[in-house]
Amino acid sequence: MEQNSTMLDKIIEVSCTIKSALKGRNFDVTLKPYLTVEEKRLAAAGDQGGCMEQYFTLNEDLKQMLESSKDSAKLDAMKRIVGMIAKGKNASELFPAVVKNVASKNIEIKKLVYVYLMRYAEEQQDLALLSISTFQRALKDPNQLIRASALRVLSSIRVPIIVPIMMLAIKEASSDLSPYVRKNAAHAIQKLYSLDPEQKEMLIEVIEKLLKDRSTLVAGSVVMAFEEVCPDRIDLIHKNYRKLCNLLVDVEEWGQVVIIHMLTRYARTQFLSPWKVDEVVDEYSENNFYESDEEQKEKEQKLKTTYTMDPDHRLLLRNTKPLLQSRNAAVVMAVAQLYWHLAPKSEAGIVSKSLVRLLRSNREVQYIVLQNIATMSIQRKGMFEPYLKSFYVRSTDPTMIKTLKLEIMTNLANEANISTLLREFQTYVKSQDKQFAAATIQAIGRCATNITEVTDTCLNGLVCLLSNRDEIVVAESVVVIKKLLQTQPAHHGEIIKHMAKLLNNITVPVARASIFWLIGEYCERVPKIAPDVLRKTAKSFTNEDDLVKLQILNLGAKLYLTNSKQTKLLTQYVLNLGKYDQSYDIRDRTRFIRQLIVPNEKSGALSKYAKKIFLAQKPAPLLESPFKDRDHFQLGTLSHTLNSRATGYLELSDWPEVAPDPSVRNVDVAESAKEWTGILGKPKKEKPTEKFYSESEEEEDESASTSSSGSGSNSESEKEDKEEGSTDESSGSSSPSEESTDSESDSKESAAKKTYRAVNESDSEDIKKKAEGISKKRSTSSSSDTEYTSSDESSSGSKSESDSKSDSEPGKSRNATSNKVNKKEEKPVQERKTPKNQDMFLLDLDDFCSVTTPVAVPTAAVLSPSLAADLEGLSLSSSSVIDVTKQVSVSTKTHELLHRMSGKGLAAHYHFSRQPGILGDHMVPVQVTVINTTDQKIENIHIGEKKLPPGMRMHEFNPIECLEPGGSIIATMGIDFCDSTQTASFQLCTKDDHFNVNIQPPVGELLLPVTMSEKDFKKEQGMLTGMNETSTTIAVAPQNSTRLVIIERVVKAANLGVVPSGQDNIHRFAAKTVHSGSLMLVTVELKESSTAQLIINTEKTVIGSVLLRELKPVLSQG
């Protein structure tokens, strides 16, 4: 150590001398007066000078090689550096020299440099940031390995300042042609989320996009990102469920584990429990069509209690079963837990053989598998009874494995195999492993408790163990015997006497305490022995353990109450010893017992009941398995292993009482059409029978103009739609090829639009005729209500309704357009649907409204019963009729956009006009009032630079050429907020100035009111339960609980439509989000004692929770 300090002093001295000599000259000299950990280790070992010299020489050589002009030298240096890292040596000092080569043209050098950077980028963040431009260029490299490595290094730099760069890189990589790069993009999502959780919404969009990826290389990674970022967004899985089930077998092993665990959670929220029924009807079972009415009724009664498994539930079980043969223990364990939590009990037994196979693995795997088997064997013994011998303990097993095997054998014990198990236990008791021997004695006690036929046999065997030479065995036997004797104390007085004789030999505190408790509890059955035991223990009281002292005090108290003549003085002596004991527990117990059993003036009323207190009948203890309460944790998880909730654990939800809508997993029309347009360039991959439109059909439809040909093709297309919705994922979830270009897809979409228009021409005429008849009937029956509806509103409303109804076409599921797709392809699909919806607007119920207050009440609020009955039979399809409705004009809150002081005399404020469709789909209309407060005219008022979040769009108002002094003008603009409350930032410009302004929407303005019947409302609400439902209880003043006040307040706060309700205490409102068209169902249910329950059901859980927070104060205020 002295030599090290001398060396440091010399280095410092030399450093100062050289720096003073070179002062004022242009030399760059760096001397290192500190030793690194590696240098200290080398200096402390053997020949210090030689090792230090060798270490410095090695690093210097590598630096020189890295700075060489020859690629071979650089490659050799990088191989040696990576080798150092593999051996655990510190190579961080070489970071500056290595990072210079990140731009090398040699691919082999580049790969090794990225391997190095991935290891040290997080430690050397400042130096890594200097090369960030190089990493960005590498993201465009032709080599997929370089692109992926660059993304990995970029995501390893944990600096918040580069979050936008990382976000952009992830978005680009998610669209990369290489599945390996897309896989790394999924990995980077988790890193970015941990660095900046505020990016969650944007990352969810990328996850949603990657979930649609059909590559098996990407599937596992993106599901892992889903579990990390947004595990509660079950709606993202609906459309990809069948695809994931089919890809599961081909995904890499660790991806399989993640996907299986995610699908387990998903299935518990979407399918009914298969455990509550006696028989399972397979999906392929058929009813006999030709049956008499009586037979049919009897059969229907039986089927009421019969469970039919969902086809998607069966698909998951069928596709995971082959993975039980996997060589990876984690995959087998994942499938086992899936079958345990999801499969019918009659089918769960197939996993037992695979789990027993894993017991041949290493001890760590055995430990986890045995823990899960122990939990399973408590509830379903029959699964593992055939494999009982596989759980016999081997001499080479570690103690933890032995204990678990013992636990499982105890769980599997029954009348048939107990004799075999007891012989096995007798051998285990003699084990040299004392902890295992003690566990065996406890197992014998549990067997004696659970199987009454062998209770006496076990008890006699345990009594024999009392003569064992090993104290631990004897002590454990005493504790177990004590518990067993509590079940039948009257028949075992001899055993108590025998145990009293052992007190002189037993020294283990727990065992001695158990014997004293037994003698005190049953002192009336051993009246001669008990006082003598107290006499002996009084002598050794001060030397006993605290646990034993407490039981001696209890023994003295019980004997004082039952045999005071013989034990009164002994008890007082023991109480006096306890009064001055060092332990406060003993002193407190002594004072308590003295006041309770020795009557005096200070004694309270309890002294009368002392005997009942001390000698009360005590229930026998239950000998239970320590794994009994672990079944509330999901098998195979860390929480189950620790028997404690671990960070990040996701609980399995309970089975739903009512099955959610299975159609959410069907691939909707829009998606299938998009997939078709993407694949048209490669007809070889498609089967002729599955092709939706052929090229010949397109040509015929373009040339054909007759209605007969159009109606025929339309019926075929509708039939095809139904078939697509009901088939498995194999026929309904094909995605466009990655290599197809945008130009190809655009040309095919235009052809598809022409086909769809030709197909629907004939149907539209029929619908118009029916609709006109309905409108006539409607106008005569509701003349009193039409005063609130103007002709202008009906003409403009029809256009907006037809535009906004594009994603709620009758005959399709409500989720048909909830699945997000590329915007390029989304527009043609909506245009294809528009002609059909334009013909249906006459069926809307806009005129049937009775409005008494000037608030935004939807025009379908009240229907006469007879009219509702007439209209109920006019449904054009079996699905719900959900249409966008109009609002009566309402004065919404005005927000300041630009103050006159900030705007140099130009002031502006805005409000949300709630006029749907005037600026196109997805746009929220905003009316901006611009005021000139100066004495000069302001020219060329327009919108300048826009700073919008990704995905957000803005429709600008037309420039205002001139605004006179004191004048004002109203301009309308539209903003697509993408169903979020993010701020839209832009510049309001004049001829001479520009001002930064912001518009942030309340969540209630992101909605479009819709009209529907109460029946349809309940149906849709039933599909949006579980995690799609949020609720709260609010206090409502009596004067605010009337229907009109509630409607006025709710509709003023949020752009909701009123749904007719047959109950006075329940008020229902419905809307859909402007951007995605997701339903938003609001229910206000008045309760007793001036309270109400506010319930919101929607797939957009974030918007739902925000709306709940906004509506709560509105309804509860006075």
Short mmCIF file of C-alpha atoms in Angstrom, two decimals, residues 578-995:
data_model
loop_
_atom_site.label_atom_id
_atom_site.label_comp_id
_atom_site.label_asym_id
_atom_site.label_seq_id
_atom_site.Cartn_x
_atom_site.Cartn_y
_atom_site.Cartn_z
CA GLY A 578 -42.94 -13.85 37.59
CA LYS A 579 -43.58 -10.48 39.23
CA TYR A 580 -39.85 -9.64 39.19
CA ASP A 581 -38.93 -11.34 35.89
CA GLN A 582 -36.78 -9.44 33.39
CA SER A 583 -39.35 -9.82 30.59
CA TYR A 584 -42.23 -7.35 30.68
CA ASP A 585 -44.46 -9.96 28.99
CA ILE A 586 -43.98 -12.26 31.96
CA ARG A 587 -44.58 -9.43 34.45
CA ASP A 588 -47.77 -8.33 32.69
CA ARG A 589 -49.11 -11.88 32.53
CA THR A 590 -48.34 -12.33 36.24
CA ARG A 591 -50.27 -9.20 37.29
CA PHE A 592 -53.20 -10.17 35.07
CA ILE A 593 -53.44 -13.71 36.48
CA ARG A 594 -53.05 -12.57 40.12
CA GLN A 595 -55.93 -10.08 39.84
CA LEU A 596 -58.08 -12.63 38.03
CA ILE A 597 -57.72 -15.74 40.21
CA VAL A 598 -56.83 -14.35 43.67
CA PRO A 599 -59.90 -12.51 44.99
CA ASN A 600 -59.34 -9.28 46.91
CA GLU A 601 -60.94 -5.86 47.37
CA LYS A 602 -59.59 -4.55 44.09
CA SER A 603 -60.79 -7.55 42.08
CA GLY A 604 -63.28 -6.72 39.40
CA ALA A 605 -66.32 -8.58 38.13
CA LEU A 606 -64.15 -10.84 35.92
CA SER A 607 -62.78 -12.80 38.89
CA LYS A 608 -66.15 -14.55 39.16
CA TYR A 609 -65.65 -15.99 35.68
CA ALA A 610 -61.97 -16.93 36.02
CA LYS A 611 -62.63 -20.64 35.69
CA LYS A 612 -64.71 -20.18 32.55
CA ILE A 613 -61.99 -18.00 31.04
CA PHE A 614 -59.06 -20.34 31.70
CA LEU A 615 -60.78 -23.68 31.26
CA ALA A 616 -63.09 -22.84 28.35
CA GLN A 617 -63.62 -25.42 25.64
CA LYS A 618 -61.04 -24.70 22.94
CA PRO A 619 -61.50 -25.73 19.30
CA ALA A 620 -59.05 -28.20 17.87
CA PRO A 621 -56.44 -26.58 15.58
CA LEU A 622 -56.69 -27.19 11.87
CA LEU A 623 -53.60 -28.71 10.29
CA GLU A 624 -53.67 -27.10 6.84
CA SER A 625 -51.33 -26.97 3.90
CA PRO A 626 -49.25 -23.80 3.60
CA PHE A 627 -50.27 -23.73 -0.10
CA LYS A 628 -53.98 -23.51 0.63
CA ASP A 629 -54.28 -19.75 0.16
CA ARG A 630 -51.97 -19.41 -2.84
CA ASP A 631 -54.63 -20.23 -5.41
CA HIS A 632 -55.71 -16.57 -5.59
CA PHE A 633 -52.43 -15.85 -7.40
CA GLN A 634 -52.01 -16.89 -11.01
CA LEU A 635 -49.96 -20.09 -11.27
CA GLY A 636 -46.44 -19.73 -12.61
CA THR A 637 -46.04 -16.12 -11.49
CA LEU A 638 -43.52 -14.62 -9.07
CA SER A 639 -46.38 -13.63 -6.75
CA HIS A 640 -47.44 -17.27 -6.49
CA THR A 641 -43.88 -18.37 -5.70
CA LEU A 642 -43.43 -15.72 -3.00
CA ASN A 643 -47.05 -15.96 -1.77
CA SER A 644 -47.06 -12.17 -1.83
CA ARG A 645 -48.16 -9.65 -4.45
CA ALA A 646 -45.10 -8.67 -6.50
CA THR A 647 -44.69 -5.34 -8.31
CA GLY A 648 -46.28 -5.45 -11.75
CA TYR A 649 -48.49 -8.46 -10.99
CA LEU A 650 -51.72 -8.44 -13.01
CA GLU A 651 -54.61 -10.20 -11.32
CA LEU A 652 -56.84 -12.63 -13.17
CA SER A 653 -60.35 -11.24 -13.33
CA ASP A 654 -63.36 -13.32 -12.34
CA TRP A 655 -65.34 -15.05 -15.06
CA PRO A 656 -68.06 -12.76 -16.48
CA GLU A 657 -71.62 -13.64 -15.54
CA VAL A 658 -72.83 -12.78 -19.05
CA ALA A 659 -70.73 -13.60 -22.09
CA PRO A 660 -69.40 -10.46 -23.84
CA ASP A 661 -70.18 -10.04 -27.51
CA PRO A 662 -68.07 -12.58 -29.45
CA SER A 663 -68.39 -10.57 -32.67
CA VAL A 664 -65.69 -8.16 -31.46
CA ARG A 665 -63.16 -10.77 -32.54
CA ASN A 666 -64.54 -10.93 -36.07
CA VAL A 667 -62.55 -9.13 -38.75
CA ASP A 668 -64.85 -6.30 -39.82
CA VAL A 669 -65.77 -5.32 -43.36
CA ALA A 670 -63.45 -2.35 -43.48
CA GLU A 671 -60.43 -4.39 -42.46
CA SER A 672 -61.17 -7.30 -44.77
CA ALA A 673 -61.64 -4.90 -47.70
CA LYS A 674 -58.33 -3.25 -46.91
CA GLU A 675 -56.61 -6.57 -46.72
CA TRP A 676 -58.16 -7.43 -50.06
CA THR A 677 -56.91 -4.24 -51.68
CA GLY A 678 -53.40 -4.88 -50.37
CA ILE A 679 -53.29 -8.46 -51.62
CA LEU A 680 -54.81 -7.90 -55.06
CA GLY A 681 -51.35 -7.51 -56.53
CA LYS A 682 -50.58 -11.13 -55.58
CA PRO A 683 -53.55 -13.25 -56.67
CA LYS A 684 -51.57 -16.48 -56.49
CA LYS A 685 -51.71 -16.54 -52.71
CA GLU A 686 -55.51 -16.37 -52.58
CA LYS A 687 -57.97 -19.20 -52.97
CA PRO A 688 -60.62 -18.63 -55.68
CA THR A 689 -63.49 -19.37 -53.27
CA GLU A 690 -62.32 -16.85 -50.68
CA LYS A 691 -61.79 -13.94 -53.07
CA PHE A 692 -64.29 -11.15 -52.39
CA TYR A 693 -64.17 -9.37 -55.76
CA SER A 694 -62.51 -10.85 -58.80
CA GLU A 695 -61.05 -8.78 -61.63
CA SER A 696 -63.73 -9.96 -64.03
CA GLU A 697 -66.46 -8.93 -61.58
CA GLU A 698 -64.94 -5.46 -61.36
CA GLU A 699 -65.04 -5.03 -65.14
CA GLU A 700 -68.63 -6.28 -65.31
CA ASP A 701 -69.77 -3.98 -62.49
CA GLU A 702 -68.16 -0.96 -64.10
CA SER A 703 -69.90 -1.59 -67.44
CA ALA A 704 -73.23 -2.80 -66.06
CA SER A 705 -75.98 -0.23 -65.42
CA THR A 706 -79.09 -2.36 -64.85
CA SER A 707 -80.57 -2.67 -61.38
CA SER A 708 -80.99 -6.43 -61.64
CA SER A 709 -77.29 -7.08 -61.99
CA GLY A 710 -76.57 -4.67 -59.15
CA SER A 711 -79.02 -6.29 -56.76
CA GLY A 712 -77.72 -9.74 -57.55
CA SER A 713 -74.16 -8.83 -56.87
CA ASN A 714 -75.23 -7.02 -53.74
CA SER A 715 -76.86 -10.13 -52.29
CA GLU A 716 -73.73 -12.07 -52.98
CA SER A 717 -71.56 -9.47 -51.31
CA GLU A 718 -73.77 -9.43 -48.22
CA LYS A 719 -73.65 -13.20 -48.01
CA GLU A 720 -69.89 -13.02 -48.27
CA ASP A 721 -69.78 -10.44 -45.47
CA LYS A 722 -71.69 -12.77 -43.15
CA GLU A 723 -69.45 -15.66 -43.97
CA GLU A 724 -66.37 -13.56 -43.25
CA GLY A 725 -67.74 -12.49 -39.89
CA SER A 726 -68.41 -16.06 -38.74
CA THR A 727 -65.40 -17.89 -40.04
CA ASP A 728 -62.19 -18.54 -38.13
CA GLU A 729 -59.17 -16.28 -38.25
CA SER A 730 -57.70 -18.36 -41.06
CA SER A 731 -60.16 -16.91 -43.57
CA GLY A 732 -60.91 -13.57 -41.98
CA SER A 733 -57.66 -12.08 -40.78
CA SER A 734 -55.31 -12.10 -43.74
CA SER A 735 -53.32 -8.87 -43.87
CA PRO A 736 -51.79 -7.05 -46.83
CA SER A 737 -48.32 -8.07 -47.86
CA GLU A 738 -45.53 -5.95 -46.49
CA GLU A 739 -44.02 -5.45 -49.91
CA SER A 740 -47.15 -3.99 -51.57
CA THR A 741 -46.67 -0.33 -52.47
CA ASP A 742 -48.96 2.63 -51.80
CA SER A 743 -49.64 3.18 -55.48
CA GLU A 744 -50.89 -0.37 -55.90
CA SER A 745 -53.23 -0.15 -52.93
CA ASP A 746 -54.62 3.22 -54.07
CA SER A 747 -55.47 1.92 -57.53
CA LYS A 748 -57.16 -1.18 -56.13
CA GLU A 749 -59.16 0.87 -53.63
CA SER A 750 -60.57 3.05 -56.41
CA ALA A 751 -61.67 -0.08 -58.28
CA ALA A 752 -63.30 -1.44 -55.13
CA LYS A 753 -65.21 1.81 -54.63
CA LYS A 754 -66.68 1.62 -58.14
CA THR A 755 -67.74 -1.95 -57.54
CA TYR A 756 -69.43 -1.12 -54.26
CA ARG A 757 -71.33 1.84 -55.73
CA ALA A 758 -72.67 -0.27 -58.61
CA VAL A 759 -73.70 -2.99 -56.22
CA ASN A 760 -75.76 -0.70 -53.98
CA GLU A 761 -77.63 1.34 -56.61
CA SER A 762 -80.70 -0.90 -56.78
CA ASP A 763 -81.02 -1.34 -53.04
CA SER A 764 -80.91 2.38 -52.46
CA GLU A 765 -84.05 2.94 -54.57
CA ASP A 766 -86.06 0.38 -52.59
CA ILE A 767 -84.96 1.87 -49.31
CA LYS A 768 -85.91 5.37 -50.44
CA LYS A 769 -89.48 4.26 -51.25
CA LYS A 770 -89.90 2.67 -47.83
CA ALA A 771 -88.39 5.66 -46.11
CA GLU A 772 -90.71 8.12 -47.84
CA GLY A 773 -93.71 6.16 -46.61
CA ILE A 774 -92.38 6.26 -43.08
CA SER A 775 -91.72 9.99 -43.24
CA LYS A 776 -95.35 10.63 -44.28
CA LYS A 777 -96.65 8.57 -41.37
CA ARG A 778 -94.25 10.30 -39.05
CA SER A 779 -95.25 13.81 -40.11
CA THR A 780 -98.97 13.20 -39.42
CA SER A 781 -98.51 11.62 -36.00
CA SER A 782 -96.13 14.21 -34.56
CA SER A 783 -97.31 17.58 -35.82
CA SER A 784 -97.08 19.10 -32.34
CA ASP A 785 -93.40 18.34 -32.10
CA THR A 786 -92.24 19.67 -35.44
CA GLU A 787 -92.16 23.29 -34.37
CA TYR A 788 -88.67 22.82 -33.03
CA THR A 789 -87.39 21.34 -36.30
CA SER A 790 -86.74 23.68 -39.21
CA SER A 791 -86.35 22.72 -42.85
CA ASP A 792 -82.79 24.06 -42.82
CA GLU A 793 -81.88 21.75 -39.96
CA SER A 794 -83.34 18.70 -41.66
CA SER A 795 -81.55 19.40 -44.94
CA SER A 796 -78.18 20.11 -43.37
CA GLY A 797 -78.60 17.37 -40.79
CA SER A 798 -79.12 14.71 -43.41
CA LYS A 799 -75.74 15.39 -44.90
CA SER A 800 -73.95 15.39 -41.56
CA GLU A 801 -75.74 12.25 -40.44
CA SER A 802 -74.90 10.35 -43.60
CA ASP A 803 -71.26 11.38 -43.26
CA SER A 804 -70.96 10.44 -39.64
CA LYS A 805 -72.86 7.15 -39.93
CA SER A 806 -70.16 5.63 -42.07
CA ASP A 807 -68.89 3.53 -39.19
CA SER A 808 -72.26 2.38 -37.83
CA GLU A 809 -73.73 0.63 -40.91
CA PRO A 810 -76.72 -1.62 -40.07
CA GLY A 811 -75.96 -5.29 -40.21
CA LYS A 812 -72.44 -4.87 -38.88
CA SER A 813 -71.12 -5.04 -35.35
CA ARG A 814 -70.71 -1.87 -33.32
CA ASN A 815 -67.01 -2.58 -33.30
CA ALA A 816 -66.78 -2.80 -37.06
CA THR A 817 -64.67 0.32 -37.33
CA SER A 818 -63.13 0.55 -33.89
CA ASN A 819 -60.02 -1.18 -35.12
CA LYS A 820 -57.61 1.53 -36.28
CA VAL A 821 -56.09 1.20 -39.71
CA ASN A 822 -53.84 3.24 -41.99
CA LYS A 823 -55.44 6.55 -42.91
CA LYS A 824 -54.68 6.08 -46.58
CA GLU A 825 -56.89 3.03 -46.70
CA GLU A 826 -59.54 4.27 -44.29
CA LYS A 827 -61.02 6.96 -46.57
CA PRO A 828 -61.96 4.69 -49.50
CA VAL A 829 -63.68 2.27 -47.16
CA GLN A 830 -65.81 4.99 -45.64
CA GLU A 831 -66.67 6.35 -49.09
CA ARG A 832 -67.77 2.90 -50.10
CA LYS A 833 -70.25 2.78 -47.22
CA THR A 834 -71.59 6.32 -47.72
CA PRO A 835 -74.10 5.69 -50.56
CA LYS A 836 -75.94 3.10 -48.51
CA ASN A 837 -76.18 5.36 -45.47
CA GLN A 838 -77.29 8.39 -47.47
CA ASP A 839 -80.41 6.49 -48.42
CA MET A 840 -81.23 5.60 -44.82
CA PHE A 841 -81.34 9.05 -43.25
CA LEU A 842 -85.12 9.28 -43.72
CA LEU A 843 -85.54 6.57 -41.09
CA ASP A 844 -84.01 8.78 -38.39
CA LEU A 845 -86.28 9.78 -35.54
CA ASP A 846 -85.34 13.47 -35.57
CA ASP A 847 -88.88 14.89 -35.48
CA PHE A 848 -90.07 13.05 -32.39
CA CYS A 849 -88.76 15.41 -29.76
CA SER A 850 -90.50 17.26 -26.97
CA VAL A 851 -88.18 20.00 -25.75
CA THR A 852 -89.28 22.32 -22.96
CA THR A 853 -85.94 23.85 -21.97
CA PRO A 854 -83.46 25.68 -24.23
CA VAL A 855 -80.68 23.12 -23.85
CA ALA A 856 -79.01 20.69 -26.22
CA VAL A 857 -81.49 17.83 -26.02
CA PRO A 858 -81.31 15.27 -28.86
CA THR A 859 -84.39 15.23 -30.98
CA ALA A 860 -85.12 11.53 -30.32
CA ALA A 861 -85.71 12.04 -26.60
CA VAL A 862 -89.44 11.16 -26.39
CA LEU A 863 -91.45 8.74 -28.54
CA SER A 864 -95.14 7.97 -28.30
CA PRO A 865 -95.68 4.27 -27.46
CA SER A 866 -97.74 3.56 -30.57
CA LEU A 867 -95.22 5.23 -32.84
CA ALA A 868 -92.35 3.39 -31.20
CA ALA A 869 -94.16 0.10 -31.80
CA ASP A 870 -94.72 1.00 -35.46
CA LEU A 871 -91.10 1.92 -35.97
CA GLU A 872 -89.80 -1.16 -34.18
CA GLY A 873 -90.79 -3.37 -37.13
CA LEU A 874 -89.04 -1.18 -39.68
CA SER A 875 -85.51 -2.25 -38.81
CA LEU A 876 -83.60 -3.04 -41.98
CA SER A 877 -81.35 -5.55 -40.24
CA SER A 878 -81.02 -7.52 -37.05
CA SER A 879 -78.39 -5.20 -35.60
CA SER A 880 -78.86 -2.05 -33.54
CA VAL A 881 -79.89 1.17 -35.32
CA ILE A 882 -77.52 3.82 -33.98
CA ASP A 883 -77.53 7.13 -35.84
CA VAL A 884 -76.01 10.52 -35.22
CA THR A 885 -78.71 12.97 -34.17
CA LYS A 886 -78.90 16.76 -34.30
CA GLN A 887 -78.82 19.17 -31.36
CA VAL A 888 -81.00 22.15 -30.65
CA SER A 889 -78.80 25.27 -30.49
CA VAL A 890 -77.21 25.74 -27.10
CA SER A 891 -74.95 28.38 -25.60
CA THR A 892 -71.75 26.51 -24.80
CA LYS A 893 -68.96 27.98 -22.71
CA THR A 894 -66.75 30.56 -24.43
CA HIS A 895 -62.98 30.33 -24.00
CA GLU A 896 -60.42 33.06 -24.52
CA LEU A 897 -58.06 32.42 -27.44
CA LEU A 898 -56.13 35.71 -27.56
CA HIS A 899 -56.30 38.62 -25.10
CA ARG A 900 -56.37 42.11 -26.62
CA MET A 901 -53.25 43.10 -24.64
CA SER A 902 -51.27 40.13 -25.93
CA GLY A 903 -52.63 40.55 -29.45
CA LYS A 904 -51.81 44.26 -29.75
CA GLY A 905 -55.47 45.15 -29.98
CA LEU A 906 -56.56 41.95 -31.73
CA ALA A 907 -58.75 39.82 -29.46
CA ALA A 908 -60.20 36.36 -30.13
CA HIS A 909 -62.34 33.87 -28.28
CA TYR A 910 -63.81 30.53 -29.30
CA HIS A 911 -66.52 28.04 -28.46
CA PHE A 912 -67.48 24.57 -29.72
CA SER A 913 -70.51 24.87 -31.99
CA ARG A 914 -71.55 21.20 -31.93
CA GLN A 915 -72.46 21.10 -35.62
CA PRO A 916 -71.30 17.69 -36.88
CA GLY A 917 -70.09 17.04 -40.40
CA ILE A 918 -69.81 20.65 -41.61
CA LEU A 919 -66.05 20.37 -42.08
CA GLY A 920 -65.74 16.65 -42.83
CA ASP A 921 -65.45 13.48 -40.79
CA HIS A 922 -63.47 13.37 -37.56
CA MET A 923 -63.40 17.19 -37.28
CA VAL A 924 -64.63 18.98 -34.14
CA PRO A 925 -66.12 22.33 -35.29
CA VAL A 926 -64.82 25.41 -33.45
CA GLN A 927 -66.28 28.90 -33.94
CA VAL A 928 -63.68 31.63 -33.49
CA THR A 929 -64.83 35.23 -32.95
CA VAL A 930 -62.14 37.75 -33.93
CA ILE A 931 -62.50 41.34 -32.62
CA ASN A 932 -60.56 44.46 -33.58
CA THR A 933 -60.29 46.69 -30.47
CA THR A 934 -57.93 49.20 -32.09
CA ASP A 935 -58.73 52.35 -34.05
CA GLN A 936 -57.05 51.03 -37.19
CA LYS A 937 -58.07 48.26 -39.55
CA ILE A 938 -56.26 44.91 -39.32
CA GLU A 939 -55.48 43.09 -42.55
CA ASN A 940 -54.89 39.47 -43.59
CA ILE A 941 -55.94 37.58 -40.43
CA HIS A 942 -55.09 33.92 -40.97
CA ILE A 943 -53.67 30.79 -39.35
CA GLY A 944 -49.90 30.46 -39.62
CA GLU A 945 -47.53 27.77 -38.36
CA LYS A 946 -49.21 24.80 -36.64
CA LYS A 947 -47.60 22.74 -33.89
CA LEU A 948 -49.92 19.75 -33.59
CA PRO A 949 -49.29 16.42 -31.85
CA PRO A 950 -48.82 13.43 -34.15
CA GLY A 951 -52.05 12.38 -35.86
CA MET A 952 -53.90 15.62 -35.12
CA ARG A 953 -55.24 17.57 -38.14
CA MET A 954 -56.65 21.07 -38.55
CA HIS A 955 -59.05 22.58 -41.11
CA GLU A 956 -58.20 26.30 -41.25
CA PHE A 957 -60.73 29.07 -41.63
CA ASN A 958 -60.53 31.23 -44.74
CA PRO A 959 -58.21 34.24 -44.34
CA ILE A 960 -59.95 37.48 -43.26
CA GLU A 961 -58.77 40.15 -45.68
CA CYS A 962 -59.69 43.15 -43.56
CA LEU A 963 -61.27 43.81 -40.16
CA GLU A 964 -62.49 47.34 -39.54
CA PRO A 965 -61.84 49.17 -36.22
CA GLY A 966 -64.24 48.01 -33.52
CA GLY A 967 -65.53 45.27 -35.83
CA SER A 968 -65.81 41.56 -35.23
CA ILE A 969 -66.23 38.51 -37.42
CA ILE A 970 -66.99 34.83 -36.78
CA ALA A 971 -64.90 32.18 -38.53
CA THR A 972 -65.39 28.40 -38.35
CA MET A 973 -62.48 25.98 -38.21
CA GLY A 974 -62.25 22.24 -37.60
CA ILE A 975 -59.77 20.22 -35.56
CA ASP A 976 -59.36 16.44 -35.48
CA PHE A 977 -58.25 15.91 -31.85
CA CYS A 978 -57.85 12.11 -32.36
CA ASP A 979 -60.12 11.44 -29.36
CA SER A 980 -57.70 13.08 -26.92
CA THR A 981 -57.65 16.28 -24.89
CA GLN A 982 -54.21 17.27 -26.16
CA THR A 983 -53.68 20.95 -26.92
CA ALA A 984 -53.72 22.17 -30.53
CA SER A 985 -51.09 24.91 -30.79
CA PHE A 986 -50.90 27.27 -33.77
CA GLN A 987 -50.19 30.87 -34.74
CA LEU A 988 -52.91 33.46 -35.34
CA CYS A 989 -51.29 35.85 -37.82
CA THR A 990 -51.99 39.28 -39.19
CA LYS A 991 -50.21 41.17 -41.93
CA ASP A 992 -47.57 42.44 -39.50
CA ASP A 993 -47.59 40.13 -36.45
CA HIS A 994 -48.14 36.55 -35.38
CA PHE A 995 -49.37 35.32 -31.98
#
